[in-house]
Tab-separated table of N, CA and C in Angstrom:
chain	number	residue	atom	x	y	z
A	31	UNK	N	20.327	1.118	-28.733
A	31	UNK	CA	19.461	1.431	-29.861
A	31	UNK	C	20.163	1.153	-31.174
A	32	UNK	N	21.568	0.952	-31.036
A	32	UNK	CA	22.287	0.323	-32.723
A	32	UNK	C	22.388	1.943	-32.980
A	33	UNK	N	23.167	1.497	-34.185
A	33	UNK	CA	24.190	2.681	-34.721
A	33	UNK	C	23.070	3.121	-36.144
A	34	UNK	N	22.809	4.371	-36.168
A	34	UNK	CA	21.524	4.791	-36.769
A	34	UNK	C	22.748	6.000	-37.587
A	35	UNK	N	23.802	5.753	-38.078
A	35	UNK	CA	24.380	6.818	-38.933
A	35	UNK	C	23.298	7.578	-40.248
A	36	UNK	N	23.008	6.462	-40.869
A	36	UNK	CA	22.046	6.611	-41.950
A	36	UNK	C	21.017	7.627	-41.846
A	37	UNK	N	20.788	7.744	-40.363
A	37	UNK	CA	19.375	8.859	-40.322
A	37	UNK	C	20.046	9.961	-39.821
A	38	UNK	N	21.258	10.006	-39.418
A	38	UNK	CA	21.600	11.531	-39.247
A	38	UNK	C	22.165	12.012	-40.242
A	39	UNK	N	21.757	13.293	-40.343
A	39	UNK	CA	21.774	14.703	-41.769
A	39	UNK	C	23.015	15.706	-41.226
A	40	UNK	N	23.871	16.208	-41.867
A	40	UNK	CA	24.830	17.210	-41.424
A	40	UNK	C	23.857	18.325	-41.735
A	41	UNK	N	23.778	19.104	-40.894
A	41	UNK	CA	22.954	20.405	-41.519
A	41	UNK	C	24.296	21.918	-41.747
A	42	UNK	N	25.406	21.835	-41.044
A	42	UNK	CA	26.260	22.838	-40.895
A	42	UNK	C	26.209	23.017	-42.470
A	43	UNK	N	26.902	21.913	-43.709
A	43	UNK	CA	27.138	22.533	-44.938
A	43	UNK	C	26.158	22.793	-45.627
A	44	UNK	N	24.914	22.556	-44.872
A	44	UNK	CA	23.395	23.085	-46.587
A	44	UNK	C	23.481	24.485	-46.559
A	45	UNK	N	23.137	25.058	-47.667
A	45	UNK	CA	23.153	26.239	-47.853
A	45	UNK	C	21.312	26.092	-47.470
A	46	UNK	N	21.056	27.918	-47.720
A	46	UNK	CA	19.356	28.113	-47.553
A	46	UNK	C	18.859	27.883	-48.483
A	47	UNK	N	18.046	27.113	-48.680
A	47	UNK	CA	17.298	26.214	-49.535
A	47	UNK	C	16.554	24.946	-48.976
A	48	UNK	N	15.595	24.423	-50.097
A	48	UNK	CA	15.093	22.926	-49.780
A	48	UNK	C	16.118	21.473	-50.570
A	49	UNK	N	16.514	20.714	-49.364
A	49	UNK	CA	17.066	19.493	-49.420
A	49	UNK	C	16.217	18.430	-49.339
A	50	UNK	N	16.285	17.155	-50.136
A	50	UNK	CA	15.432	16.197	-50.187
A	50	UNK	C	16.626	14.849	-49.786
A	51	UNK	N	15.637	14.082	-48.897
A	51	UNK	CA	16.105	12.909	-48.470
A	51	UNK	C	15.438	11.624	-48.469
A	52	UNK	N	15.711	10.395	-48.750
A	52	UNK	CA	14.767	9.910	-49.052
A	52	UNK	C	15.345	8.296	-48.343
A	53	UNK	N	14.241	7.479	-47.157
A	53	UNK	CA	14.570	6.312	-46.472
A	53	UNK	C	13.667	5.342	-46.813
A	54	UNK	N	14.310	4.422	-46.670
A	54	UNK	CA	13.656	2.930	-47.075
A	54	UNK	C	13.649	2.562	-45.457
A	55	UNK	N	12.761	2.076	-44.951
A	55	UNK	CA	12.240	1.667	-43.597
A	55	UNK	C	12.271	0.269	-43.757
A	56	UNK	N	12.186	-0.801	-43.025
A	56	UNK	CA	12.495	-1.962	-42.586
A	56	UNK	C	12.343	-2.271	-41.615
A	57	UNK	N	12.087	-3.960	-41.149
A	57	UNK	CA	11.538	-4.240	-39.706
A	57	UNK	C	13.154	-4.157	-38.958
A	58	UNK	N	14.404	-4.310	-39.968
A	58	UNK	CA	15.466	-3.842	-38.575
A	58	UNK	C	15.534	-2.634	-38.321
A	59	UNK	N	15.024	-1.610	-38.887
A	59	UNK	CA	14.913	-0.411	-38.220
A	59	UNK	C	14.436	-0.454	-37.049
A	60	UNK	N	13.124	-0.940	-36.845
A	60	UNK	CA	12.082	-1.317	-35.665
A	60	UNK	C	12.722	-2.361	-34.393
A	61	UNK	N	14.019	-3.398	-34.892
A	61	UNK	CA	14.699	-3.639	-33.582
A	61	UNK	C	15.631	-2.701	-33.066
A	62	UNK	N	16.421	-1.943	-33.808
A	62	UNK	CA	17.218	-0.734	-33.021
A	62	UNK	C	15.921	0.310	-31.879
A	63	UNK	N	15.077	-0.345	-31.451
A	63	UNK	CA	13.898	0.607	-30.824
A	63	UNK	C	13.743	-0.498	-30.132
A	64	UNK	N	14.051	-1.577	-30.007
A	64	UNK	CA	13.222	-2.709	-29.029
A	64	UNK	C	11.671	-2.626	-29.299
A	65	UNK	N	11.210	-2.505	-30.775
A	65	UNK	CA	10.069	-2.860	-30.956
A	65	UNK	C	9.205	-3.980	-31.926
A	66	UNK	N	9.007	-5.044	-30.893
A	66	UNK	CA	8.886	-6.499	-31.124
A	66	UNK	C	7.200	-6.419	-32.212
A	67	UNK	N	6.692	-5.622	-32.194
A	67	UNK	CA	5.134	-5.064	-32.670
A	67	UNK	C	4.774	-5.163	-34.060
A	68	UNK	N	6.181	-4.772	-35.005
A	68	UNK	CA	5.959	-4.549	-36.084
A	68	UNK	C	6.958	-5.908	-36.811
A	69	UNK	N	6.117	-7.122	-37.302
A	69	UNK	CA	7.023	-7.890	-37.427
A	69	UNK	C	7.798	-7.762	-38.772
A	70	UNK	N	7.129	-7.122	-40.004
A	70	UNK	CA	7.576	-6.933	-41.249
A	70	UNK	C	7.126	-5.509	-41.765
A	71	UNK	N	7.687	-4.451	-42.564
A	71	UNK	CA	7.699	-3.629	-43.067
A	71	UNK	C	7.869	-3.559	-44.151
A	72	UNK	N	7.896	-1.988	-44.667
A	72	UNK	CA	8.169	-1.827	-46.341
A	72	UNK	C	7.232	-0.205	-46.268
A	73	UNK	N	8.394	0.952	-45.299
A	73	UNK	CA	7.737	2.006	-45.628
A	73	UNK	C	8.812	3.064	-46.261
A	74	UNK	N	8.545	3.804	-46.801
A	74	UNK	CA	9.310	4.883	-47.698
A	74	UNK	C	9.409	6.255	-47.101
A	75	UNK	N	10.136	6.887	-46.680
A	75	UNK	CA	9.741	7.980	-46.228
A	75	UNK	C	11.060	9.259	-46.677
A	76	UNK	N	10.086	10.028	-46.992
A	76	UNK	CA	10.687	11.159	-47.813
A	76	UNK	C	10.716	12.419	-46.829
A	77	UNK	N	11.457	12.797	-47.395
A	77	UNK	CA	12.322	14.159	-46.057
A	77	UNK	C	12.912	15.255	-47.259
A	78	UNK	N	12.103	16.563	-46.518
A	78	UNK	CA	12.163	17.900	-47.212
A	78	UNK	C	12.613	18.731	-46.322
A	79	UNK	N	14.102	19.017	-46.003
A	79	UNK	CA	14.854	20.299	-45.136
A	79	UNK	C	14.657	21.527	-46.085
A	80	UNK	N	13.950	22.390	-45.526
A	80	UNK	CA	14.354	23.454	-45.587
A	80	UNK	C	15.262	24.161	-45.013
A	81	UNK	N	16.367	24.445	-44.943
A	81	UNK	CA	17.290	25.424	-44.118
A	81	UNK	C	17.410	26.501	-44.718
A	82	UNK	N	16.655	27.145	-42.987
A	82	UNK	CA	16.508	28.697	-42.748
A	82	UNK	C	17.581	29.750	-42.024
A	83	UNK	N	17.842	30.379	-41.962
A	83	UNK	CA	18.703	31.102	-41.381
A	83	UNK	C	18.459	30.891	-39.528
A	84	UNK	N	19.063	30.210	-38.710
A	84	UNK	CA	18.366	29.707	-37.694
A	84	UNK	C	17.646	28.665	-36.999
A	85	UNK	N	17.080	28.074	-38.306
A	85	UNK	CA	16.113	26.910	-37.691
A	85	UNK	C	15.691	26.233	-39.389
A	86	UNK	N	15.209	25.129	-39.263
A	86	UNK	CA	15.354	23.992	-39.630
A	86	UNK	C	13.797	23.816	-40.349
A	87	UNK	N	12.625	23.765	-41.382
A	87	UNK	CA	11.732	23.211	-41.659
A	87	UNK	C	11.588	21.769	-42.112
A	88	UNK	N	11.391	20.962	-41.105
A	88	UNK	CA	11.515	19.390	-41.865
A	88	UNK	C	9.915	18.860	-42.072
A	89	UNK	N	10.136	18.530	-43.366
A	89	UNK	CA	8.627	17.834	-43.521
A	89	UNK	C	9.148	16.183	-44.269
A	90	UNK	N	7.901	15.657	-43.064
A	90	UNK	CA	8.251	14.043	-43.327
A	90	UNK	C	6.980	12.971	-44.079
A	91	UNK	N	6.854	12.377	-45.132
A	91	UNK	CA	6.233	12.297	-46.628
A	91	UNK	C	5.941	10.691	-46.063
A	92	UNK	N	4.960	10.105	-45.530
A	92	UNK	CA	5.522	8.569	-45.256
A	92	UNK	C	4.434	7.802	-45.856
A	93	UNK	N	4.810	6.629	-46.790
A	93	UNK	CA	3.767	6.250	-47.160
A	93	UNK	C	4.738	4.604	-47.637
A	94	UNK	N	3.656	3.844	-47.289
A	94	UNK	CA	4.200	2.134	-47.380
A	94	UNK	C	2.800	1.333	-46.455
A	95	UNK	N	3.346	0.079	-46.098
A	95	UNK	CA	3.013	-0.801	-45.085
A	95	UNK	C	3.693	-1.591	-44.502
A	96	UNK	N	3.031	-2.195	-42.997
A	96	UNK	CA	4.097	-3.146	-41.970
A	96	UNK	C	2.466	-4.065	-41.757
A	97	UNK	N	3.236	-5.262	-41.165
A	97	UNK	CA	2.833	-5.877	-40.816
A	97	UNK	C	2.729	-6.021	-39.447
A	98	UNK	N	0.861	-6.159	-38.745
A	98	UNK	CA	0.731	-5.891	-37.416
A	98	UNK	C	-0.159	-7.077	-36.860
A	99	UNK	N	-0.191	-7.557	-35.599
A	99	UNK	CA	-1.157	-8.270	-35.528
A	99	UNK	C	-2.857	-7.783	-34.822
A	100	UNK	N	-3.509	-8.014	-35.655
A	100	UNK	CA	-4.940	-7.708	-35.744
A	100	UNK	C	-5.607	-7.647	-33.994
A	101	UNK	N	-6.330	-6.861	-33.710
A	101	UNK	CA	-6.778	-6.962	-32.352
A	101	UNK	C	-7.621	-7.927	-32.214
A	102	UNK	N	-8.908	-8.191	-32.832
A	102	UNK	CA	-9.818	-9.040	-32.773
A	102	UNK	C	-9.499	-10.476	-33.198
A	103	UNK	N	-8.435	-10.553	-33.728
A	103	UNK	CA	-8.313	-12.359	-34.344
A	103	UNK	C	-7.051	-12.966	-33.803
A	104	UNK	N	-5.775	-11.746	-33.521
A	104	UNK	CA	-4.364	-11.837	-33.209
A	104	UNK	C	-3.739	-12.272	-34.293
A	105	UNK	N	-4.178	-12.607	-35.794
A	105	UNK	CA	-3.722	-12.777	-37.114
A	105	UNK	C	-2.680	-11.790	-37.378
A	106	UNK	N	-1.377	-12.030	-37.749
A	106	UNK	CA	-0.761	-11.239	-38.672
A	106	UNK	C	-1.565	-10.468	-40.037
A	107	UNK	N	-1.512	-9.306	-40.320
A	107	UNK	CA	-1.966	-8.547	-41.244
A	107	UNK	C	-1.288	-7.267	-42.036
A	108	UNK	N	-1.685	-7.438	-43.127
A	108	UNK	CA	-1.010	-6.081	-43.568
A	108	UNK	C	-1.963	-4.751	-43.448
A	109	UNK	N	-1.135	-4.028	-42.864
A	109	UNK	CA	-1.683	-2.224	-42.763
A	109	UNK	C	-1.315	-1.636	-43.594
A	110	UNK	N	-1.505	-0.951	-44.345
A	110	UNK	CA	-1.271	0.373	-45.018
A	110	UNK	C	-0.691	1.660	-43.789
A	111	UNK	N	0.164	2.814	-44.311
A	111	UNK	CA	0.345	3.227	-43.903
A	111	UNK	C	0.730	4.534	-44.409
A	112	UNK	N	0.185	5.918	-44.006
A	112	UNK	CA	0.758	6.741	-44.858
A	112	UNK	C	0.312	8.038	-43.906
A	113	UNK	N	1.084	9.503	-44.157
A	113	UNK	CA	1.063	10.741	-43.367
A	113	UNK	C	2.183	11.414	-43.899
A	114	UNK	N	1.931	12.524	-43.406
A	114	UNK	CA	3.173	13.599	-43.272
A	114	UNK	C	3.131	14.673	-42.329
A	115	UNK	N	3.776	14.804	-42.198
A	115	UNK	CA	4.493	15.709	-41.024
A	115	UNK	C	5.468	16.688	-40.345
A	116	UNK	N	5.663	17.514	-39.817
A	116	UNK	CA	6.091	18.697	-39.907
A	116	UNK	C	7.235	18.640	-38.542
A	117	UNK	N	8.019	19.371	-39.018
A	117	UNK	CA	8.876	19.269	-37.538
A	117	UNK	C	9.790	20.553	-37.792
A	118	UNK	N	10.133	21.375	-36.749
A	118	UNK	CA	10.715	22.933	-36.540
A	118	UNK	C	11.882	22.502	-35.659
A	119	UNK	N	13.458	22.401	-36.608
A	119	UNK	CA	14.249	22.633	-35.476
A	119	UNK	C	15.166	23.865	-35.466
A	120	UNK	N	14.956	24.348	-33.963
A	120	UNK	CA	15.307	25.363	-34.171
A	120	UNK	C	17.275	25.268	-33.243
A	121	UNK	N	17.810	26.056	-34.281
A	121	UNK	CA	19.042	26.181	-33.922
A	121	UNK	C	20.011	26.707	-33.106
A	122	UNK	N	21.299	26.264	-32.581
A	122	UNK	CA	21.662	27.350	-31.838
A	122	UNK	C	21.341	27.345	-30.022
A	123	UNK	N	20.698	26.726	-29.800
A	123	UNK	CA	20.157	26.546	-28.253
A	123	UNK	C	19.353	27.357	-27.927
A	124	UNK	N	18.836	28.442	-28.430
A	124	UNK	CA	18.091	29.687	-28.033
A	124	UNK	C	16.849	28.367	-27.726
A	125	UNK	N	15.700	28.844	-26.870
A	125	UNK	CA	14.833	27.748	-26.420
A	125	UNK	C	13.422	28.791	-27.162
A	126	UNK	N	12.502	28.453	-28.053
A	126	UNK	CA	11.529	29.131	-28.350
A	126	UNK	C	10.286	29.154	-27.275
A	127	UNK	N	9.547	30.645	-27.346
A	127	UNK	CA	8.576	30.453	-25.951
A	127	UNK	C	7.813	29.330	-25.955
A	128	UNK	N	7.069	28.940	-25.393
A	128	UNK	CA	6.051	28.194	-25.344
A	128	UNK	C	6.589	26.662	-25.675
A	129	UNK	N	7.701	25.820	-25.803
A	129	UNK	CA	7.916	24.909	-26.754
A	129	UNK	C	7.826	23.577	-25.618
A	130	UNK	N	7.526	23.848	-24.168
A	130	UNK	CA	7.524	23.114	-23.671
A	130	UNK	C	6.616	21.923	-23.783
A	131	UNK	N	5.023	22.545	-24.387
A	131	UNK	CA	4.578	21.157	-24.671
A	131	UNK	C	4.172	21.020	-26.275
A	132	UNK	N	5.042	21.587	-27.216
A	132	UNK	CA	5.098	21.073	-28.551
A	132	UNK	C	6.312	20.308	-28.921
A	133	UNK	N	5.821	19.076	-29.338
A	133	UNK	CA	6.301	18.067	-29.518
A	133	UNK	C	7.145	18.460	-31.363
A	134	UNK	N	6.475	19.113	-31.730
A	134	UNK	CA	7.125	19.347	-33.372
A	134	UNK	C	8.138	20.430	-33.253
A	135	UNK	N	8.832	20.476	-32.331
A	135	UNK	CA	9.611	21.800	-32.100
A	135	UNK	C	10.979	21.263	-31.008
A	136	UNK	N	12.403	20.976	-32.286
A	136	UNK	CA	13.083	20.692	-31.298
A	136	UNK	C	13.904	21.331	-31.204
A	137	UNK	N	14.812	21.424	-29.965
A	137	UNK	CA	15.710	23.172	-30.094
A	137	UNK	C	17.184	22.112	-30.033
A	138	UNK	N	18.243	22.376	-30.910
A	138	UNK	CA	19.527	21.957	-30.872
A	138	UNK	C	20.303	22.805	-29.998
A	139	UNK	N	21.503	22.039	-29.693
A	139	UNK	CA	22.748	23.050	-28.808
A	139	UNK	C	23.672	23.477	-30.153
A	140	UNK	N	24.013	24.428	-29.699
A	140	UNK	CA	24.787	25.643	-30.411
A	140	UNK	C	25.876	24.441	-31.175
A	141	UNK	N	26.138	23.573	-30.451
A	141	UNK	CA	27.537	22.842	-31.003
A	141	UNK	C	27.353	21.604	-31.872
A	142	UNK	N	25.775	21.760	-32.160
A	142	UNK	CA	25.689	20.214	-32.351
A	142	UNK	C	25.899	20.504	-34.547
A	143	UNK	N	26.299	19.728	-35.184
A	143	UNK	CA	26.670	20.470	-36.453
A	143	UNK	C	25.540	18.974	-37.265
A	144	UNK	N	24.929	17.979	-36.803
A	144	UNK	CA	23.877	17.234	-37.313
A	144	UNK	C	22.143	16.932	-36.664
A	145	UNK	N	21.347	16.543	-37.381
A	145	UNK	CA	20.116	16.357	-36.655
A	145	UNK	C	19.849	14.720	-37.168
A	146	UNK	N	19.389	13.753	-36.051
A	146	UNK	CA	18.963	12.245	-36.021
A	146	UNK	C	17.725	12.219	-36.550
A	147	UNK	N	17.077	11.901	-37.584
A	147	UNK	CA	15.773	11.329	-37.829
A	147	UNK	C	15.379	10.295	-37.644
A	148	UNK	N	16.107	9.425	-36.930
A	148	UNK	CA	15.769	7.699	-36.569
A	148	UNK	C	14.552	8.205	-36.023
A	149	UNK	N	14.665	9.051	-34.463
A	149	UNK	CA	13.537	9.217	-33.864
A	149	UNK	C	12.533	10.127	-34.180
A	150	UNK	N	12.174	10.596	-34.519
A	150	UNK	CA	11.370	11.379	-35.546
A	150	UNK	C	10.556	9.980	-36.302
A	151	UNK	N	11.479	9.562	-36.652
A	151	UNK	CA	10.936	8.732	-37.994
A	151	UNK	C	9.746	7.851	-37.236
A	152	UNK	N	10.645	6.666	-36.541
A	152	UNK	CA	10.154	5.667	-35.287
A	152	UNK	C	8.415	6.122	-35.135
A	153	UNK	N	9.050	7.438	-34.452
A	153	UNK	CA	7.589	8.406	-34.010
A	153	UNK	C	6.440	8.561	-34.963
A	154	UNK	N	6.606	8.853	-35.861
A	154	UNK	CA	5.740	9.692	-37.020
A	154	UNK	C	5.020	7.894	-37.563
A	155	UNK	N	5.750	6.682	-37.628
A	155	UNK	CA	5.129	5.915	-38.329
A	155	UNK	C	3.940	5.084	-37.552
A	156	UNK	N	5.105	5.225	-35.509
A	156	UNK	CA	3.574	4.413	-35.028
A	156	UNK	C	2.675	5.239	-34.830
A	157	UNK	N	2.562	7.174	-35.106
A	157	UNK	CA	1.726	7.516	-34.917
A	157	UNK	C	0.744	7.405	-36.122
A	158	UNK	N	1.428	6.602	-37.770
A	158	UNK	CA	0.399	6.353	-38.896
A	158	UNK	C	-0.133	4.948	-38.517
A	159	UNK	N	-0.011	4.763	-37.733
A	159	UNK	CA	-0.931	3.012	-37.606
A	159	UNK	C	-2.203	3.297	-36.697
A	160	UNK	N	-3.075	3.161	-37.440
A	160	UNK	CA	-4.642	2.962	-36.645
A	160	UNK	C	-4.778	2.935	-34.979
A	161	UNK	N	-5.324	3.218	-34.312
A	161	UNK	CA	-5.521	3.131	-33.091
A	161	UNK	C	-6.256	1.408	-33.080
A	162	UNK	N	-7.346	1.358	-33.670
A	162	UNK	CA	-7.840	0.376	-33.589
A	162	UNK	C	-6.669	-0.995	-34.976
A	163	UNK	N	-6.293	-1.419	-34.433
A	163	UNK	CA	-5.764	-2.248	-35.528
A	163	UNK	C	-6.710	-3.698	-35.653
A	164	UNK	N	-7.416	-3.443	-36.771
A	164	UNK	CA	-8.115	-4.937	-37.250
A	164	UNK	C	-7.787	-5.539	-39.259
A	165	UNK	N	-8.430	-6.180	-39.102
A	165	UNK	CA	-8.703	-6.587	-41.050
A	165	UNK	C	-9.645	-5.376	-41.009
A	166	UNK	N	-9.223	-5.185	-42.482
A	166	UNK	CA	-10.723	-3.901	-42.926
A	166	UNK	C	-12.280	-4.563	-43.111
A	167	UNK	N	-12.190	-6.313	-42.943
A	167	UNK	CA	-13.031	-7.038	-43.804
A	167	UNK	C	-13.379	-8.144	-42.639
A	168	UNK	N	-13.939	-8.084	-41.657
A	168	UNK	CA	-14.130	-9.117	-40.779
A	168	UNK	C	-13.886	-10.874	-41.175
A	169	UNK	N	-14.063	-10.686	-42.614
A	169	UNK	CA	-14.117	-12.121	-43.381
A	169	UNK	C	-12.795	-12.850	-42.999
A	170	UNK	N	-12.013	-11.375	-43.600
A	170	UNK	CA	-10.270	-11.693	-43.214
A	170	UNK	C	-9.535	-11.994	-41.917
A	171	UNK	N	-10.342	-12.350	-41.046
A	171	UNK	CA	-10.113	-12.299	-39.489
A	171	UNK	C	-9.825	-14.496	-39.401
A	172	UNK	N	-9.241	-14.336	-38.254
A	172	UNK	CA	-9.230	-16.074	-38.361
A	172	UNK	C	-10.941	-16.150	-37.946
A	173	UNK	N	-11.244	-16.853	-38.775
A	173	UNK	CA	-12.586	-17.593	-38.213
A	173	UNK	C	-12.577	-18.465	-37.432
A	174	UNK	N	-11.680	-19.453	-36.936
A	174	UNK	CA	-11.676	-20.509	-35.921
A	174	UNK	C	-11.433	-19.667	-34.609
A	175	UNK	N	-10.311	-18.511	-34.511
A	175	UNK	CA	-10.663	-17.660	-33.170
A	175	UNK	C	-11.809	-17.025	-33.285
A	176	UNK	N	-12.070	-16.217	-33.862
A	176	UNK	CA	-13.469	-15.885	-33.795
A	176	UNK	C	-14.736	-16.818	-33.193
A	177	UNK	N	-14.797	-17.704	-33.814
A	177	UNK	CA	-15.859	-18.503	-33.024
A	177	UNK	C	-15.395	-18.937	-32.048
A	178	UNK	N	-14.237	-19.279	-31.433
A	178	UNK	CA	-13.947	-19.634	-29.791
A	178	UNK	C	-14.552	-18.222	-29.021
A	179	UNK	N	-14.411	-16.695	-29.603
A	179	UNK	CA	-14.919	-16.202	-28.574
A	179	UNK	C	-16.377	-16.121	-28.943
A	180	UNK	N	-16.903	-15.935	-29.792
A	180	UNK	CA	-18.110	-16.389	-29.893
A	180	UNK	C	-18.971	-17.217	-29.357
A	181	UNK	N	-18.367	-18.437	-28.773
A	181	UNK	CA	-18.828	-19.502	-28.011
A	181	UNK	C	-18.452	-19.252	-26.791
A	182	UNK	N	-16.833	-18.773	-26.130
A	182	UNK	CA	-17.107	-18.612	-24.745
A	182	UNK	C	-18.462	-17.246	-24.594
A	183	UNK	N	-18.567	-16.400	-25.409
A	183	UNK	CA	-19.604	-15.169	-24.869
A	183	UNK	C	-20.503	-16.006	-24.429
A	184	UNK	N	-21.419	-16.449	-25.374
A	184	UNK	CA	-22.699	-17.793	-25.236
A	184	UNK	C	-22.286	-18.397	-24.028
A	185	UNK	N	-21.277	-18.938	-23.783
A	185	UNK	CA	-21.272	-19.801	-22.504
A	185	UNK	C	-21.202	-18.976	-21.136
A	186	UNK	N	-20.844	-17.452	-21.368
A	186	UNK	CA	-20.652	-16.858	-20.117
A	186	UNK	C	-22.044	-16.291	-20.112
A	187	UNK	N	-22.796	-16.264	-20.946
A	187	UNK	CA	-23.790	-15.965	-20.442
A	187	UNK	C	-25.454	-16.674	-20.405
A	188	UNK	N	-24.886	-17.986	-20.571
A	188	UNK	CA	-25.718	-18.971	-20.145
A	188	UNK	C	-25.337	-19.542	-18.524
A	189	UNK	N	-24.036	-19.613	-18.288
A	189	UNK	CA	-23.940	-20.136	-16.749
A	189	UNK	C	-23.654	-19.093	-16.014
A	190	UNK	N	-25.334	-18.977	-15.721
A	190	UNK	CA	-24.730	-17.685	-14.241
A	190	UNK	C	-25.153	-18.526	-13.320
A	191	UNK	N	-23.759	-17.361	-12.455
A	191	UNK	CA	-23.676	-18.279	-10.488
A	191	UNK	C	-24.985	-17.738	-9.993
A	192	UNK	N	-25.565	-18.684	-9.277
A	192	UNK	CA	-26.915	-19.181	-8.517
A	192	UNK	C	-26.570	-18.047	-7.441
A	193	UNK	N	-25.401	-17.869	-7.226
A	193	UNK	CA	-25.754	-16.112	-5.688
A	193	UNK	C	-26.270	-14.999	-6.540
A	194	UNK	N	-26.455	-14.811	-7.647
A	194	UNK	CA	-26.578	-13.367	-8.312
A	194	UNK	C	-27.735	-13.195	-8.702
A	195	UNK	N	-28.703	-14.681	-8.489
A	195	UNK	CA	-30.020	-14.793	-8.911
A	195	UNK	C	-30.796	-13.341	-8.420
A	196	UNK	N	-30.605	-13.340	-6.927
A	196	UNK	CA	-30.901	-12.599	-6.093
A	196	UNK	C	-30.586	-11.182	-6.432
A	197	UNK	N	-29.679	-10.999	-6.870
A	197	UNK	CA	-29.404	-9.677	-7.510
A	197	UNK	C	-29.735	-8.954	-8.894
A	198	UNK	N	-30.082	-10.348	-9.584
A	198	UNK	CA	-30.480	-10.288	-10.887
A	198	UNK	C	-32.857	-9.424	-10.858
A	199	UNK	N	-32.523	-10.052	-9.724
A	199	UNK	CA	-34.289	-10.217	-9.452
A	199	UNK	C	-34.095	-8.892	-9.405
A	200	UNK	N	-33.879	-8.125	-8.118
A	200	UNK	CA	-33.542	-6.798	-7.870
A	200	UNK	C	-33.419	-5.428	-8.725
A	201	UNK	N	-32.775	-6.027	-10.451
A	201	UNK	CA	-32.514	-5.435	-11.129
A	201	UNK	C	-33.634	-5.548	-12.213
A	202	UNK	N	-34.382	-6.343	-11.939
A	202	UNK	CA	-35.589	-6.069	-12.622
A	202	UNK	C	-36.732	-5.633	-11.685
């Protein structure tokens, strides 16, 4: 995964208070992850520790864009991208009840004296990218793929196989 010094925070010397941190994201961030998906970036992401007596309030501020390729055209495109997000680490190894299936809740060992935000980070940005990834603007889509599937649809459904006639009848 490459040497991610940059995203780990010493937490042993903060006193109790809010600490601000602040990352510039990049598509080599995205190869230390083996993730071939995001070919260009440019996201910002801001980081607010609170340290509590015990445990950890991190809130993560993310706002930029990467470049993805479009589902419907396979065009490179720019996304927007933006969220924030919350994360509880709690200190010390004590394990909090229930934490088995919360994902915003991570428990450190007693010995560990830093916390990694690479992964955190990684996490939080492909969870700001659209489920559906397209252009916002169909216009912006390649038009020459577009009409190839446009034309195979038309063609798949002008040549139907002569056995299904029979089944076709049936269904009316």
């Amino acid at each position: 995964m490459g040497n991610n010094n940059e995203f780990k925070i010493p937490f042993v010397g903060l006193k109790n208070r809010v600490h601000h941190f602040n990352f510039e994201i990049d598509e080599k961030f995205f190869n230390r992850f083996d993730n071939n998906t995001i070919n260009n970036c440019n996201v910002e992401v801001k980081v607010e520790l609170e340290r509590r007596e015990g445990f950890l309030i991190v809130l993560f501020y993310l706002d930029g864009h990467l470049f993805i390729d479009c589902d419907r055209c396979l065009d490179n495109y720019k996304q927007e991208i933006f969220g924030d997000y919350k994360l509880i680490v709690q200190l010390g190894g004590k394990i909090i009840e229930d934490n088995d299936n919360d994902d915003d809740i991570i428990v450190l060992d007693k010995n560990e004296d830093y916390i990694d935000f690479a992964k955190p980070i990684y996490d939080y940005i492909l969870l700001s990218i659209p489920y559906q990834r397209v252009h916002s603007k169909i216009e912006d889509c390649n038009k020459e793929v577009l009409d190839k599937m446009n034309d195979a649809k038309e063609n798949k459904n002008k040549e139907i196989d002569p056995r299904w006639d029979i089944l076709n009848k049936l269904k009316k």
